[in-house]
Amino acid sequence: MKNKKIIAFLSAAILVTTMFAGCGTKATTDGAKATPTATDTSKKKVIGFAQVGAESGWRTAETASIKTIPTLDPTFELKFSDGQQKQENQIKAIRSFIAQKVDIIALDPVVENGWDTVLKEAKDAKIPVIIVDRGVKVSDQSLYAGFLGSDMEAEGKKVAKILVDKFGKAAKLNIAEIQGTVGSSAMVGRQKGFKEGIADCPNYKIVKSQTGDFTRAKGKEVMEAFMKSDGNNINVLFSHNDDMAIGAIQAIEEAGKKPGKDIYVVAVDGIKEYFQFMVDGKANATVECNPLLGPQLLDTAKLILAGKPIDRWVKSKEGVFTAAQATAELPNRKY
Ligand code: AHR
């Protein structure tokens, strides 16, 4: 009888132990739940996002899209850092994400070079890194899992094609170029693609070229200087983004010229506000660059965390818009 009682007690003890084994929380003596353990599958997955800054309408739209991630999937949490257009701030943010043991790091790099050391630190900490929007140049491709974003060179080529379609290859064009942030893949790629695109147009000359750092204020400042030195000579403005073009349009008007007529204005991004300038006849064309990357980032993070393969480069799909399409397209713009 005594033996039967001992066997019954041991069986019950084994059952209770088995019930708690593999469970993500430890049972305390009073039955309450304690802190979740590392095996707790109900714990939220954390993405640390190192953003460039808030320099343009495009950037504001990208930030808003990234910040939808926890709403799209409440099992995800987002930690967001604004780098204020400084690589050192972005490096600090990545180090902080590593210290906080986030599950995924997403980096939108202000410039292409100089990431090897910090990406190696993330790799050593076994935290996968997804590069978003702008590309990086690294010595070892295994330092990041994949890249989501636009083909910046293709965008530059599309700008060139807009000019060729409009003016023909034999036209004589004096082009002013306002570049984006020096050393960013957006600036490097758009400039390279554009130069390649006009290579067989012997009379297309880039007469002025300077950076406006992708901001409206600097775009205006740069164009003011261009107008002073070459105002009567320039007949095309190629701005690496819409915001700098909007600043430049103001400078052109202040210099007594008509943007969109005296100077053909073409830019990149496709923000709503620039569409209004096209509708008003002050800008002529834009090449779309899609900032709505939040859903793609979430999908990519999920694949990585599930141990599934991802594409090395998930390219954004983008169009080209001229002033002729602007009125019809304006109500459809999502950013
Ligand atoms: O990297 C994308 C570029 O950065 C956008 O064209 C520009 O508006 C932004 O600041």
CSV table of C-alpha atoms in Angstrom, one decimal, chain A:
chain,number,residue,atom,x,y,z
A,1,MET,CA,0.0,0.0,0.0
A,2,LYS,CA,2.8,2.4,1.0
A,3,ASN,CA,4.7,1.5,-2.2
A,4,LYS,CA,1.6,2.3,-4.3
A,5,LYS,CA,1.4,5.8,-2.7
A,6,ILE,CA,5.1,6.5,-3.5
A,7,ILE,CA,4.6,5.4,-7.1
A,8,ALA,CA,1.5,7.7,-7.5
A,9,PHE,CA,3.4,10.7,-6.0
A,10,LEU,CA,6.4,10.2,-8.3
A,11,SER,CA,4.1,9.9,-11.4
A,12,ALA,CA,2.4,13.1,-10.5
A,13,ALA,CA,5.7,14.9,-10.0
A,14,ILE,CA,7.0,13.6,-13.4
A,15,LEU,CA,3.8,14.9,-15.1
A,16,VAL,CA,4.1,18.4,-13.6
A,17,THR,CA,7.8,18.6,-14.6
A,18,THR,CA,7.0,17.5,-18.2
A,19,MET,CA,4.2,20.1,-18.4
A,20,PHE,CA,6.7,22.9,-17.7
A,21,ALA,CA,9.6,21.6,-19.8
A,22,GLY,CA,10.0,23.5,-23.0
A,23,CYS,CA,7.6,26.2,-21.9
A,24,GLY,CA,8.9,29.8,-22.3
A,25,THR,CA,8.2,30.8,-18.7
A,26,LYS,CA,9.5,29.4,-15.4
A,27,ALA,CA,6.8,28.5,-12.8
A,28,THR,CA,7.5,30.1,-9.4
A,29,THR,CA,6.6,28.2,-6.2
A,30,ASP,CA,3.3,30.2,-5.9
A,31,GLY,CA,2.3,29.3,-9.5
A,32,ALA,CA,2.8,32.9,-10.8
A,33,LYS,CA,4.7,33.4,-14.1
A,34,ALA,CA,8.3,34.6,-13.8
A,35,THR,CA,10.4,36.5,-16.4
A,36,PRO,CA,10.3,34.9,-19.9
A,37,THR,CA,13.3,32.8,-20.7
A,38,ALA,CA,15.2,32.9,-24.0
A,39,THR,CA,13.0,30.1,-25.4
A,40,ASP,CA,9.8,32.1,-25.0
A,41,THR,CA,8.3,32.2,-28.5
A,42,SER,CA,5.7,34.8,-27.5
A,43,LYS,CA,8.4,37.4,-27.0
A,44,LYS,CA,8.3,40.2,-29.6
A,45,LYS,CA,11.0,40.2,-32.3
A,46,VAL,CA,12.9,43.5,-32.4
A,47,ILE,CA,14.1,45.4,-35.5
A,48,GLY,CA,16.6,48.2,-34.9
A,49,PHE,CA,16.4,50.7,-37.7
A,50,ALA,CA,19.3,53.2,-38.3
A,51,GLN,CA,17.7,56.0,-40.4
A,52,VAL,CA,19.8,58.5,-42.4
A,53,GLY,CA,17.9,61.6,-41.1
A,54,ALA,CA,14.9,63.7,-42.0
A,55,GLU,CA,16.4,65.7,-44.9
A,56,SER,CA,13.6,65.4,-47.5
A,57,GLY,CA,9.9,64.6,-48.2
A,58,TRP,CA,11.1,61.2,-49.5
A,59,ARG,CA,12.8,60.5,-46.2
A,60,THR,CA,9.7,61.5,-44.2
A,61,ALA,CA,7.7,59.1,-46.2
A,62,GLU,CA,10.2,56.3,-45.7
A,63,THR,CA,10.3,56.8,-42.0
A,64,ALA,CA,6.5,56.7,-41.8
A,65,SER,CA,6.4,53.5,-43.8
A,66,ILE,CA,9.1,51.8,-41.6
A,67,LYS,CA,7.2,52.9,-38.5
A,68,THR,CA,4.1,50.9,-39.6
A,69,ILE,CA,5.9,47.7,-39.0
A,70,PRO,CA,4.6,47.0,-35.4
A,71,THR,CA,1.1,47.8,-36.7
A,72,LEU,CA,1.4,45.5,-39.7
A,73,ASP,CA,2.6,42.7,-37.4
A,74,PRO,CA,2.2,43.2,-33.6
A,75,THR,CA,4.7,40.4,-32.9
A,76,PHE,CA,7.4,42.9,-34.0
A,77,GLU,CA,8.8,45.9,-32.1
A,78,LEU,CA,10.7,48.7,-33.8
A,79,LYS,CA,13.6,50.6,-32.3
A,80,PHE,CA,14.2,53.7,-34.5
A,81,SER,CA,17.2,56.0,-34.6
A,82,ASP,CA,17.6,59.2,-36.6
A,83,GLY,CA,21.2,59.6,-37.7
A,84,GLN,CA,20.8,63.3,-38.6
A,85,GLN,CA,22.8,62.7,-41.8
A,86,LYS,CA,25.9,61.7,-39.9
A,87,GLN,CA,27.6,58.3,-40.3
A,88,GLU,CA,29.1,58.5,-36.8
A,89,ASN,CA,25.5,58.7,-35.3
A,90,GLN,CA,24.4,55.7,-37.4
A,91,ILE,CA,27.4,53.7,-36.2
A,92,LYS,CA,26.6,54.6,-32.6
A,93,ALA,CA,23.0,53.5,-33.2
A,94,ILE,CA,24.1,50.1,-34.6
A,95,ARG,CA,26.4,49.6,-31.6
A,96,SER,CA,23.5,50.4,-29.3
A,97,PHE,CA,21.2,47.9,-31.1
A,98,ILE,CA,23.9,45.3,-30.7
A,99,ALA,CA,24.1,46.0,-27.0
A,100,GLN,CA,20.3,45.7,-26.7
A,101,LYS,CA,20.5,42.3,-28.5
A,102,VAL,CA,17.9,43.2,-31.2
A,103,ASP,CA,16.9,40.4,-33.5
A,104,ILE,CA,17.5,42.3,-36.8
A,105,ILE,CA,19.4,45.5,-37.6
A,106,ALA,CA,18.2,47.5,-40.6
A,107,LEU,CA,20.6,50.2,-41.9
A,108,ASP,CA,19.8,53.0,-44.4
A,109,PRO,CA,23.4,54.2,-44.8
A,110,VAL,CA,24.0,57.9,-45.3
A,111,VAL,CA,27.2,57.0,-47.4
A,112,GLU,CA,28.4,53.9,-49.1
A,113,ASN,CA,31.8,53.4,-47.5
A,114,GLY,CA,33.1,52.9,-43.9
A,115,TRP,CA,30.8,50.2,-42.6
A,116,ASP,CA,33.1,47.2,-42.4
A,117,THR,CA,34.0,47.4,-38.7
A,118,VAL,CA,30.5,48.0,-37.3
A,119,LEU,CA,28.9,45.4,-39.6
A,120,LYS,CA,31.5,42.9,-38.5
A,121,GLU,CA,30.5,43.6,-34.8
A,122,ALA,CA,26.9,42.8,-35.7
A,123,LYS,CA,28.0,39.7,-37.5
A,124,ASP,CA,30.0,38.6,-34.5
A,125,ALA,CA,27.0,39.2,-32.3
A,126,LYS,CA,25.0,37.0,-34.7
A,127,ILE,CA,22.5,39.8,-35.6
A,128,PRO,CA,21.5,39.7,-39.3
A,129,VAL,CA,21.7,43.1,-41.0
A,130,ILE,CA,19.4,44.3,-43.8
A,131,ILE,CA,20.6,47.3,-45.9
A,132,VAL,CA,17.7,49.5,-46.9
A,133,ASP,CA,17.3,52.2,-49.6
A,134,ARG,CA,21.0,53.2,-50.1
A,135,GLY,CA,23.7,50.6,-50.8
A,136,VAL,CA,27.0,49.9,-49.0
A,137,LYS,CA,30.5,49.0,-50.3
A,138,VAL,CA,32.0,46.4,-48.0
A,139,SER,CA,35.0,44.2,-48.2
A,140,ASP,CA,33.1,41.0,-47.3
A,141,GLN,CA,29.6,40.5,-48.8
A,142,SER,CA,28.6,38.2,-45.8
A,143,LEU,CA,28.5,41.3,-43.6
A,144,TYR,CA,24.9,41.8,-44.5
A,145,ALA,CA,22.0,39.5,-45.4
A,146,GLY,CA,20.5,41.5,-48.2
A,147,PHE,CA,19.6,44.8,-49.8
A,148,LEU,CA,16.1,46.4,-50.3
A,149,GLY,CA,15.8,49.4,-52.5
A,150,SER,CA,16.1,51.2,-55.8
A,151,ASP,CA,18.5,50.9,-58.6
A,152,MET,CA,20.1,54.4,-58.4
A,153,GLU,CA,22.1,54.1,-61.6
A,154,ALA,CA,19.0,53.1,-63.5
A,155,GLU,CA,17.3,56.2,-62.1
A,156,GLY,CA,20.1,58.4,-63.5
A,157,LYS,CA,19.7,56.7,-66.9
A,158,LYS,CA,16.0,57.3,-66.8
A,159,VAL,CA,16.7,61.1,-66.3
A,160,ALA,CA,19.0,61.1,-69.3
A,161,LYS,CA,16.3,59.3,-71.4
A,162,ILE,CA,13.8,61.9,-70.4
A,163,LEU,CA,16.1,64.6,-71.9
A,164,VAL,CA,16.9,62.6,-75.0
A,165,ASP,CA,13.2,61.9,-75.6
A,166,LYS,CA,12.3,65.5,-75.2
A,167,PHE,CA,15.2,67.3,-77.0
A,168,GLY,CA,16.8,64.6,-79.2
A,169,LYS,CA,20.5,63.5,-79.1
A,170,ALA,CA,21.8,66.3,-81.2
A,171,ALA,CA,20.4,69.2,-79.1
A,172,LYS,CA,22.7,71.6,-77.4
A,173,LEU,CA,22.0,71.5,-73.6
A,174,ASN,CA,23.8,73.3,-70.8
A,175,ILE,CA,22.9,71.2,-67.8
A,176,ALA,CA,23.2,72.3,-64.2
A,177,GLU,CA,23.4,69.3,-61.8
A,178,ILE,CA,22.5,69.5,-58.1
A,179,GLN,CA,24.0,66.4,-56.5
A,180,GLY,CA,22.7,64.6,-53.4
A,181,THR,CA,24.9,63.8,-50.4
A,182,VAL,CA,28.4,63.2,-51.6
A,183,GLY,CA,29.4,59.6,-51.2
A,184,SER,CA,25.9,58.3,-50.9
A,185,SER,CA,24.9,55.5,-53.2
A,186,ALA,CA,21.9,57.7,-54.3
A,187,MET,CA,24.3,60.5,-55.4
A,188,VAL,CA,27.0,58.2,-56.9
A,189,GLY,CA,24.6,56.0,-58.8
A,190,ARG,CA,22.4,58.8,-60.2
A,191,GLN,CA,25.4,60.7,-61.4
A,192,LYS,CA,27.0,57.7,-63.0
A,193,GLY,CA,23.8,56.5,-64.7
A,194,PHE,CA,23.1,60.0,-66.0
A,195,LYS,CA,26.6,60.5,-67.4
A,196,GLU,CA,26.3,57.1,-69.1
A,197,GLY,CA,22.9,58.0,-70.4
A,198,ILE,CA,24.1,61.2,-72.1
A,199,ALA,CA,27.4,59.7,-73.3
A,200,ASP,CA,26.3,59.6,-77.0
A,201,CYS,CA,24.9,63.2,-76.9
A,202,PRO,CA,27.9,65.2,-77.9
A,203,ASN,CA,26.3,68.6,-77.1
A,204,TYR,CA,24.9,67.8,-73.7
A,205,LYS,CA,27.3,69.6,-71.3
A,206,ILE,CA,27.2,69.5,-67.5
A,207,VAL,CA,28.2,73.1,-67.0
A,208,LYS,CA,27.7,73.3,-63.3
A,209,SER,CA,27.7,70.5,-60.6
A,210,GLN,CA,27.6,70.9,-56.9
A,211,THR,CA,26.1,69.1,-53.9
A,212,GLY,CA,22.9,70.3,-52.2
A,213,ASP,CA,22.9,67.4,-49.7
A,214,PHE,CA,19.4,66.4,-50.6
A,215,THR,CA,17.9,69.3,-48.7
A,216,ARG,CA,15.5,72.0,-50.1
A,217,ALA,CA,17.5,74.8,-48.4
A,218,LYS,CA,20.8,73.8,-49.9
A,219,GLY,CA,19.2,73.1,-53.3
A,220,LYS,CA,18.1,76.8,-53.3
A,221,GLU,CA,21.5,78.0,-52.1
A,222,VAL,CA,23.3,76.1,-54.8
A,223,MET,CA,21.0,77.2,-57.6
A,224,GLU,CA,21.3,80.8,-56.5
A,225,ALA,CA,25.0,80.6,-57.1
A,226,PHE,CA,24.5,78.8,-60.4
A,227,MET,CA,22.0,81.6,-61.5
A,228,LYS,CA,24.5,84.3,-60.6
A,229,SER,CA,27.4,82.8,-62.6
A,230,ASP,CA,25.5,81.1,-65.5
A,231,GLY,CA,21.9,82.1,-65.3
A,232,ASN,CA,21.6,83.0,-69.0
A,233,ASN,CA,23.5,79.9,-70.1
A,234,ILE,CA,21.7,77.1,-68.2
A,235,ASN,CA,18.7,75.5,-70.0
A,236,VAL,CA,18.3,72.2,-68.0
A,237,LEU,CA,18.4,71.5,-64.3
A,238,PHE,CA,19.0,67.9,-63.2
A,239,SER,CA,18.4,67.7,-59.4
A,240,HIS,CA,19.2,64.4,-57.6
A,241,ASN,CA,16.0,64.8,-55.7
A,242,ASP,CA,12.7,66.6,-55.8
A,243,ASP,CA,13.3,68.7,-52.6
A,244,MET,CA,16.5,70.3,-53.9
A,245,ALA,CA,14.6,71.0,-57.2
A,246,ILE,CA,11.8,72.7,-55.3
A,247,GLY,CA,14.5,74.9,-53.6
A,248,ALA,CA,16.1,75.5,-56.9
A,249,ILE,CA,12.8,76.5,-58.6
A,250,GLN,CA,12.5,79.3,-56.0
A,251,ALA,CA,16.0,80.5,-56.8
A,252,ILE,CA,15.3,80.4,-60.6
A,253,GLU,CA,12.2,82.5,-60.0
A,254,GLU,CA,14.1,85.0,-57.8
A,255,ALA,CA,16.6,85.3,-60.5
A,256,GLY,CA,13.9,86.5,-62.9
A,257,LYS,CA,13.6,83.3,-65.0
A,258,LYS,CA,10.7,80.8,-65.5
A,259,PRO,CA,11.3,77.3,-64.1
A,260,GLY,CA,9.8,74.7,-66.3
A,261,LYS,CA,10.0,77.0,-69.3
A,262,ASP,CA,13.3,78.9,-69.5
A,263,ILE,CA,15.0,76.1,-67.6
A,264,TYR,CA,13.7,72.5,-68.0
A,265,VAL,CA,13.6,70.9,-64.5
A,266,VAL,CA,14.0,67.2,-64.0
A,267,ALA,CA,14.5,65.4,-60.6
A,268,VAL,CA,14.2,62.1,-58.8
A,269,ASP,CA,11.7,60.8,-56.1
A,270,GLY,CA,8.1,61.6,-57.1
A,271,ILE,CA,6.9,63.3,-54.0
A,272,LYS,CA,3.4,64.7,-54.0
A,273,GLU,CA,4.6,68.3,-53.5
A,274,TYR,CA,6.8,68.1,-56.6
A,275,PHE,CA,3.8,66.8,-58.6
A,276,GLN,CA,2.0,70.0,-57.7
A,277,PHE,CA,5.0,72.0,-59.2
A,278,MET,CA,4.6,69.9,-62.4
A,279,VAL,CA,0.9,70.7,-62.4
A,280,ASP,CA,1.7,74.4,-62.1
A,281,GLY,CA,4.1,74.2,-65.0
A,282,LYS,CA,7.2,75.0,-62.9
A,283,ALA,CA,8.8,71.5,-63.1
A,284,ASN,CA,8.9,69.1,-66.1
A,285,ALA,CA,9.6,65.6,-65.0
A,286,THR,CA,10.6,63.2,-62.2
A,287,VAL,CA,11.9,59.7,-61.9
A,288,GLU,CA,10.1,57.7,-59.2
A,289,CYS,CA,12.1,56.3,-56.2
A,290,ASN,CA,9.9,54.3,-53.9
A,291,PRO,CA,10.2,55.1,-50.2
A,292,LEU,CA,7.5,52.8,-49.0
A,293,LEU,CA,9.8,50.1,-47.8
A,294,GLY,CA,8.3,49.2,-44.4
A,295,PRO,CA,6.2,46.2,-45.6
A,296,GLN,CA,9.2,44.8,-47.6
A,297,LEU,CA,11.5,45.2,-44.6
A,298,LEU,CA,9.0,43.3,-42.4
A,299,ASP,CA,8.7,40.4,-44.9
A,300,THR,CA,12.4,40.2,-45.3
A,301,ALA,CA,13.0,40.2,-41.5
A,302,LYS,CA,10.4,37.4,-41.2
A,303,LEU,CA,12.1,35.2,-43.8
A,304,ILE,CA,15.5,35.7,-42.1
A,305,LEU,CA,14.1,34.9,-38.7
A,306,ALA,CA,12.4,31.8,-40.1
A,307,GLY,CA,15.8,30.6,-41.5
A,308,LYS,CA,14.6,31.0,-45.1
A,309,PRO,CA,16.6,32.4,-48.0
A,310,ILE,CA,16.1,36.0,-49.1
A,311,ASP,CA,17.0,37.7,-52.4
A,312,ARG,CA,20.3,39.4,-52.3
A,313,TRP,CA,18.7,42.6,-53.8
A,314,VAL,CA,15.0,43.2,-53.6
A,315,LYS,CA,14.6,45.9,-56.2
A,316,SER,CA,11.8,48.5,-56.0
A,317,LYS,CA,9.5,48.9,-58.9
A,318,GLU,CA,9.4,52.6,-60.1
A,319,GLY,CA,8.0,54.7,-62.9
A,320,VAL,CA,8.8,58.0,-64.7
A,321,PHE,CA,6.4,60.9,-64.7
A,322,THR,CA,6.3,64.1,-66.9
A,323,ALA,CA,4.2,67.2,-66.4
A,324,ALA,CA,1.7,65.9,-68.9
A,325,GLN,CA,0.8,63.0,-66.6
A,326,ALA,CA,1.0,65.1,-63.3
A,327,THR,CA,-2.6,66.2,-63.0
A,328,ALA,CA,-4.0,62.7,-63.5
A,329,GLU,CA,-1.4,61.1,-61.2
A,330,LEU,CA,-1.4,63.6,-58.3
A,331,PRO,CA,-4.5,62.2,-56.5
A,332,ASN,CA,-2.9,58.7,-56.6
A,333,ARG,CA,0.4,59.7,-55.0
A,334,LYS,CA,0.9,57.9,-51.7
A,335,TYR,CA,3.8,60.1,-50.5
